[in-house]
PDB file of C-alpha atoms and ligand atoms in Angstrom:
ATOM      1  CA  MET A   1       0.000   0.000   0.000  1.00 39.00           C
ATOM      2  CA  GLN A   2       1.224   3.492  -0.829  1.00 45.00           C
ATOM      3  CA  ASN A   3       1.638   6.167   1.810  1.00 48.00           C
ATOM      4  CA  THR A   4       0.832   9.765   1.985  1.00 70.00           C
ATOM      5  CA  GLY A   5       2.933  11.964   4.186  1.00 93.00           C
ATOM      6  CA  LYS A   6       4.148  15.493   4.493  1.00 97.00           C
ATOM      7  CA  ILE A   7       7.867  15.784   5.115  1.00 98.00           C
ATOM      8  CA  LEU A   8       9.907  18.887   5.856  1.00 98.00           C
ATOM      9  CA  ILE A   9      13.562  18.697   4.808  1.00 98.00           C
ATOM     10  CA  ILE A  10      15.876  21.341   6.264  1.00 99.00           C
ATOM     11  CA  HIS A  11      19.418  21.944   5.043  1.00 98.00           C
ATOM     12  CA  GLY A  12      21.455  24.100   7.407  1.00 98.00           C
ATOM     13  CA  PRO A  13      24.259  26.602   6.870  1.00 98.00           C
ATOM     14  CA  ASN A  14      26.805  26.276   4.067  1.00 98.00           C
ATOM     15  CA  LEU A  15      25.011  23.336   2.472  1.00 98.00           C
ATOM     16  CA  ASN A  16      24.024  25.686  -0.363  1.00 98.00           C
ATOM     17  CA  LEU A  17      27.724  25.483  -1.331  1.00 97.00           C
ATOM     18  CA  LEU A  18      27.790  21.701  -1.790  1.00 98.00           C
ATOM     19  CA  GLY A  19      29.851  20.776  -4.822  1.00 96.00           C
ATOM     20  CA  GLU A  20      32.344  23.591  -4.298  1.00 96.00           C
ATOM     21  CA  ARG A  21      32.706  23.337  -0.522  1.00 96.00           C
ATOM     22  CA  GLU A  22      35.407  20.878   0.672  1.00 96.00           C
ATOM     23  CA  PRO A  23      34.466  18.293  -2.011  1.00 95.00           C
ATOM     24  CA  GLN A  24      36.896  15.759  -0.537  1.00 95.00           C
ATOM     25  CA  ILE A  25      34.605  15.633   2.527  1.00 95.00           C
ATOM     26  CA  TYR A  26      31.170  16.476   1.189  1.00 96.00           C
ATOM     27  CA  GLY A  27      31.326  15.303  -2.453  1.00 93.00           C
ATOM     28  CA  ASN A  28      31.054  16.843  -5.914  1.00 95.00           C
ATOM     29  CA  PHE A  29      27.280  17.022  -6.192  1.00 97.00           C
ATOM     30  CA  SER A  30      25.252  20.163  -5.649  1.00 97.00           C
ATOM     31  CA  LEU A  31      22.396  20.660  -3.197  1.00 98.00           C
ATOM     32  CA  GLU A  32      20.096  21.011  -6.193  1.00 98.00           C
ATOM     33  CA  GLU A  33      21.084  17.509  -7.362  1.00 98.00           C
ATOM     34  CA  ILE A  34      20.281  16.074  -3.914  1.00 98.00           C
ATOM     35  CA  ASN A  35      16.964  17.891  -3.855  1.00 98.00           C
ATOM     36  CA  GLN A  36      16.035  16.570  -7.316  1.00 98.00           C
ATOM     37  CA  GLU A  37      16.797  12.990  -6.214  1.00 98.00           C
ATOM     38  CA  LEU A  38      14.714  13.465  -3.066  1.00 98.00           C
ATOM     39  CA  LEU A  39      11.796  14.915  -5.037  1.00 98.00           C
ATOM     40  CA  LYS A  40      11.929  12.010  -7.512  1.00 97.00           C
ATOM     41  CA  GLU A  41      11.965   9.440  -4.713  1.00 96.00           C
ATOM     42  CA  ALA A  42       9.130  11.263  -2.959  1.00 96.00           C
ATOM     43  CA  SER A  43       6.916  11.465  -6.024  1.00 94.00           C
ATOM     44  CA  GLN A  44       7.335   7.703  -6.596  1.00 94.00           C
ATOM     45  CA  ASN A  45       6.078   7.114  -3.073  1.00 92.00           C
ATOM     46  CA  GLN A  46       3.330   9.713  -2.830  1.00 91.00           C
ATOM     47  CA  LEU A  47       5.238  11.785  -0.305  1.00 95.00           C
ATOM     48  CA  ASP A  48       4.903  15.527  -0.182  1.00 96.00           C
ATOM     49  CA  LEU A  49       8.236  17.281   0.402  1.00 98.00           C
ATOM     50  CA  LYS A  50       8.955  20.831   1.402  1.00 98.00           C
ATOM     51  CA  ILE A  51      12.682  21.569   1.146  1.00 98.00           C
ATOM     52  CA  VAL A  52      14.284  24.566   2.838  1.00 98.00           C
ATOM     53  CA  GLN A  53      17.928  25.675   3.046  1.00 98.00           C
ATOM     54  CA  SER A  54      18.944  28.398   5.472  1.00 98.00           C
ATOM     55  CA  ASN A  55      22.167  29.889   6.757  1.00 98.00           C
ATOM     56  CA  HIS A  56      20.304  31.506   9.691  1.00 98.00           C
ATOM     57  CA  GLU A  57      19.591  29.842  13.023  1.00 98.00           C
ATOM     58  CA  GLY A  58      16.438  31.882  13.768  1.00 98.00           C
ATOM     59  CA  GLU A  59      15.003  31.122  10.352  1.00 98.00           C
ATOM     60  CA  ILE A  60      15.523  27.397  10.961  1.00 98.00           C
ATOM     61  CA  VAL A  61      13.814  27.712  14.366  1.00 98.00           C
ATOM     62  CA  GLU A  62      10.816  29.449  12.730  1.00 98.00           C
ATOM     63  CA  THR A  63      10.649  26.860   9.942  1.00 98.00           C
ATOM     64  CA  ILE A  64      10.525  24.087  12.569  1.00 98.00           C
ATOM     65  CA  GLN A  65       7.872  25.927  14.604  1.00 98.00           C
ATOM     66  CA  ASN A  66       5.677  26.408  11.503  1.00 98.00           C
ATOM     67  CA  ALA A  67       5.999  22.707  10.634  1.00 98.00           C
ATOM     68  CA  ARG A  68       3.853  21.811  13.636  1.00 96.00           C
ATOM     69  CA  ASN A  69       0.818  22.948  11.629  1.00 94.00           C
ATOM     70  CA  TRP A  70       1.340  20.722   8.598  1.00 97.00           C
ATOM     71  CA  ALA A  71       4.300  18.285   8.663  1.00 97.00           C
ATOM     72  CA  ASN A  72       4.303  14.624   9.710  1.00 97.00           C
ATOM     73  CA  ILE A  73       8.081  14.236   9.873  1.00 98.00           C
ATOM     74  CA  ILE A  74      11.179  16.439   9.807  1.00 98.00           C
ATOM     75  CA  ILE A  75      14.457  15.462   8.136  1.00 98.00           C
ATOM     76  CA  ILE A  76      17.201  17.889   9.109  1.00 98.00           C
ATOM     77  CA  ASN A  77      20.876  18.354   8.397  1.00 98.00           C
ATOM     78  CA  PRO A  78      21.583  21.179  10.852  1.00 98.00           C
ATOM     79  CA  ALA A  79      25.195  21.364   9.578  1.00 98.00           C
ATOM     80  CA  ALA A  80      27.393  23.356  11.998  1.00 98.00           C
ATOM     81  CA  TYR A  81      24.360  24.176  14.187  1.00 98.00           C
ATOM     82  CA  THR A  82      24.288  20.475  15.106  1.00 98.00           C
ATOM     83  CA  HIS A  83      27.152  21.146  17.460  1.00 98.00           C
ATOM     84  CA  THR A  84      26.045  24.508  18.871  1.00 98.00           C
ATOM     85  CA  SER A  85      22.327  25.142  18.725  1.00 98.00           C
ATOM     86  CA  ILE A  86      20.198  24.678  21.803  1.00 98.00           C
ATOM     87  CA  ALA A  87      17.568  26.829  20.040  1.00 98.00           C
ATOM     88  CA  ILE A  88      17.141  24.325  17.198  1.00 98.00           C
ATOM     89  CA  ARG A  89      17.144  21.442  19.677  1.00 98.00           C
ATOM     90  CA  ASP A  90      14.435  23.186  21.712  1.00 98.00           C
ATOM     91  CA  ALA A  91      12.317  23.946  18.630  1.00 98.00           C
ATOM     92  CA  LEU A  92      12.411  20.257  17.649  1.00 98.00           C
ATOM     93  CA  ALA A  93      11.478  19.247  21.195  1.00 98.00           C
ATOM     94  CA  ALA A  94       8.623  21.773  21.171  1.00 98.00           C
ATOM     95  CA  VAL A  95       6.959  20.578  17.962  1.00 98.00           C
ATOM     96  CA  GLN A  96       7.295  16.888  18.909  1.00 97.00           C
ATOM     97  CA  LEU A  97       7.437  15.642  15.323  1.00 97.00           C
ATOM     98  CA  PRO A  98       9.476  12.538  14.523  1.00 97.00           C
ATOM     99  CA  THR A  99      12.850  13.902  13.425  1.00 98.00           C
ATOM    100  CA  ILE A 100      15.618  12.279  11.418  1.00 98.00           C
ATOM    101  CA  GLU A 101      19.059  13.874  11.748  1.00 98.00           C
ATOM    102  CA  VAL A 102      21.207  13.645   8.622  1.00 98.00           C
ATOM    103  CA  HIS A 103      24.889  14.228   7.976  1.00 98.00           C
ATOM    104  CA  LEU A 104      26.761  13.680   4.742  1.00 98.00           C
ATOM    105  CA  SER A 105      30.019  12.960   6.573  1.00 98.00           C
ATOM    106  CA  ASN A 106      30.609  10.643   9.511  1.00 97.00           C
ATOM    107  CA  ILE A 107      30.800  13.315  12.212  1.00 97.00           C
ATOM    108  CA  HIS A 108      32.170  10.761  14.703  1.00 96.00           C
ATOM    109  CA  ALA A 109      35.263  10.222  12.551  1.00 96.00           C
ATOM    110  CA  ARG A 110      36.119  13.925  12.361  1.00 96.00           C
ATOM    111  CA  GLU A 111      37.216  16.742  14.707  1.00 96.00           C
ATOM    112  CA  SER A 112      36.219  16.302  18.344  1.00 96.00           C
ATOM    113  CA  PHE A 113      33.929  19.372  18.252  1.00 96.00           C
ATOM    114  CA  ARG A 114      31.763  17.586  15.662  1.00 97.00           C
ATOM    115  CA  GLN A 115      31.180  14.590  17.870  1.00 94.00           C
ATOM    116  CA  THR A 116      28.611  16.314  20.057  1.00 96.00           C
ATOM    117  CA  SER A 117      25.149  16.701  18.595  1.00 98.00           C
ATOM    118  CA  TYR A 118      22.520  18.691  20.465  1.00 98.00           C
ATOM    119  CA  ILE A 119      20.045  17.455  17.867  1.00 98.00           C
ATOM    120  CA  SER A 120      20.465  13.728  18.498  1.00 97.00           C
ATOM    121  CA  LEU A 121      19.064  14.274  22.003  1.00 96.00           C
ATOM    122  CA  VAL A 122      15.656  14.941  20.448  1.00 98.00           C
ATOM    123  CA  ALA A 123      15.934  13.044  17.147  1.00 98.00           C
ATOM    124  CA  THR A 124      14.185   9.751  16.465  1.00 98.00           C
ATOM    125  CA  GLY A 125      17.383   8.591  14.753  1.00 98.00           C
ATOM    126  CA  GLN A 126      20.414   9.629  12.746  1.00 98.00           C
ATOM    127  CA  VAL A 127      21.657   8.756   9.244  1.00 98.00           C
ATOM    128  CA  ILE A 128      25.278   9.812   8.859  1.00 98.00           C
ATOM    129  CA  GLY A 129      28.332   9.176   6.728  1.00 98.00           C
ATOM    130  CA  PHE A 130      26.775   8.042   3.434  1.00 97.00           C
ATOM    131  CA  GLY A 131      27.277  11.259   1.494  1.00 97.00           C
ATOM    132  CA  LYS A 132      24.195  12.242  -0.497  1.00 96.00           C
ATOM    133  CA  TYR A 133      22.742   8.795   0.175  1.00 97.00           C
ATOM    134  CA  SER A 134      22.316   9.816   3.830  1.00 98.00           C
ATOM    135  CA  TYR A 135      19.379  11.925   2.649  1.00 98.00           C
ATOM    136  CA  ILE A 136      17.893   9.146   0.493  1.00 98.00           C
ATOM    137  CA  LEU A 137      18.193   6.672   3.380  1.00 98.00           C
ATOM    138  CA  ALA A 138      16.599   9.218   5.715  1.00 98.00           C
ATOM    139  CA  LEU A 139      13.674   9.569   3.309  1.00 98.00           C
ATOM    140  CA  LYS A 140      13.306   5.763   3.287  1.00 97.00           C
ATOM    141  CA  ALA A 141      13.326   5.815   7.097  1.00 97.00           C
ATOM    142  CA  ALA A 142      10.631   8.516   7.038  1.00 97.00           C
ATOM    143  CA  GLU A 143       8.518   6.360   4.697  1.00 96.00           C
ATOM    144  CA  LEU A 144       8.837   3.408   7.077  1.00 95.00           C
ATOM    145  CA  LEU A 145       7.917   5.548  10.066  1.00 95.00           C
ATOM    146  CA  LEU A 146       4.850   6.799   8.198  1.00 94.00           C
ATOM    147  CA  GLN A 147       3.899   3.251   7.216  1.00 91.00           C
ATOM    148  CA  ASN A 148       4.038   2.322  10.866  1.00 89.00           C
ATOM    149  CA  GLY A 149       1.758   5.154  11.815  1.00 84.00           C
ATOM    150  CA  LYS A 150       4.349   7.590  13.238  1.00 69.00           C
TER     151      LYS A 150
HETATM  152  C1  LIG B   1      27.638  18.202   8.243  1.00 74.63           C
HETATM  153  C2  LIG B   1      28.681  17.974   9.341  1.00 74.63           C
HETATM  154  C3  LIG B   1      28.857  19.237  10.177  1.00 74.63           C
HETATM  155  O1  LIG B   1      29.821  19.017  11.194  1.00 74.63           O
HETATM  156  C4  LIG B   1      29.323  20.385   9.309  1.00 74.63           C
HETATM  157  O2  LIG B   1      29.410  21.576  10.066  1.00 74.63           O
HETATM  158  C5  LIG B   1      28.479  20.572   8.105  1.00 74.63           C
HETATM  159  C6  LIG B   1      27.976  19.420   7.385  1.00 74.63           C
HETATM  160  C7  LIG B   1      27.516  16.994   7.301  1.00 74.63           C
HETATM  161  O3  LIG B   1      26.509  16.906   6.613  1.00 74.63           O
HETATM  162  O4  LIG B   1      28.433  16.151   7.239  1.00 74.63           O
HETATM  163  O5  LIG B   1      28.281  21.710   7.654  1.00 74.63           O
HETATM  164  O6  LIG B   1      26.372  18.390   8.860  1.00 74.63           O
END
């Protein structure tokens, strides 16, 4: 049986520069290419995606707050805010939507400051280290959560 579900995908700061930004870590593909793959996957599975990229913490907080009125699930790569933002953590806790934390790189195999995530404290789960496939796997996880009535 096919699902319906409304999913908010948030890309945090500097992810708009994917493709040119440290390609040895983050890959050669652009954010637009990731978004197109996500939209294709979503349309094949009757999922409704809203995709937002922001370099601003407050804007991400407001996007999360507004999601409480329409979204079923949030997929978020908070980028550097992962390691610093209590405000984003609190917004996710406030809206109480199932949340999947995504990272392109394996943050646990990098600098020590990347190994703390404020977001994982409130996330349902994490998908990390698979490059652009982290997002595709997160979307699959969202589909499964929806299928199981989350
Ligand atoms: C990142 C990892 C973060 O530590 C970093 O600040 C990013 C990207 C990732 O997707 O691997 O900007 O979230």
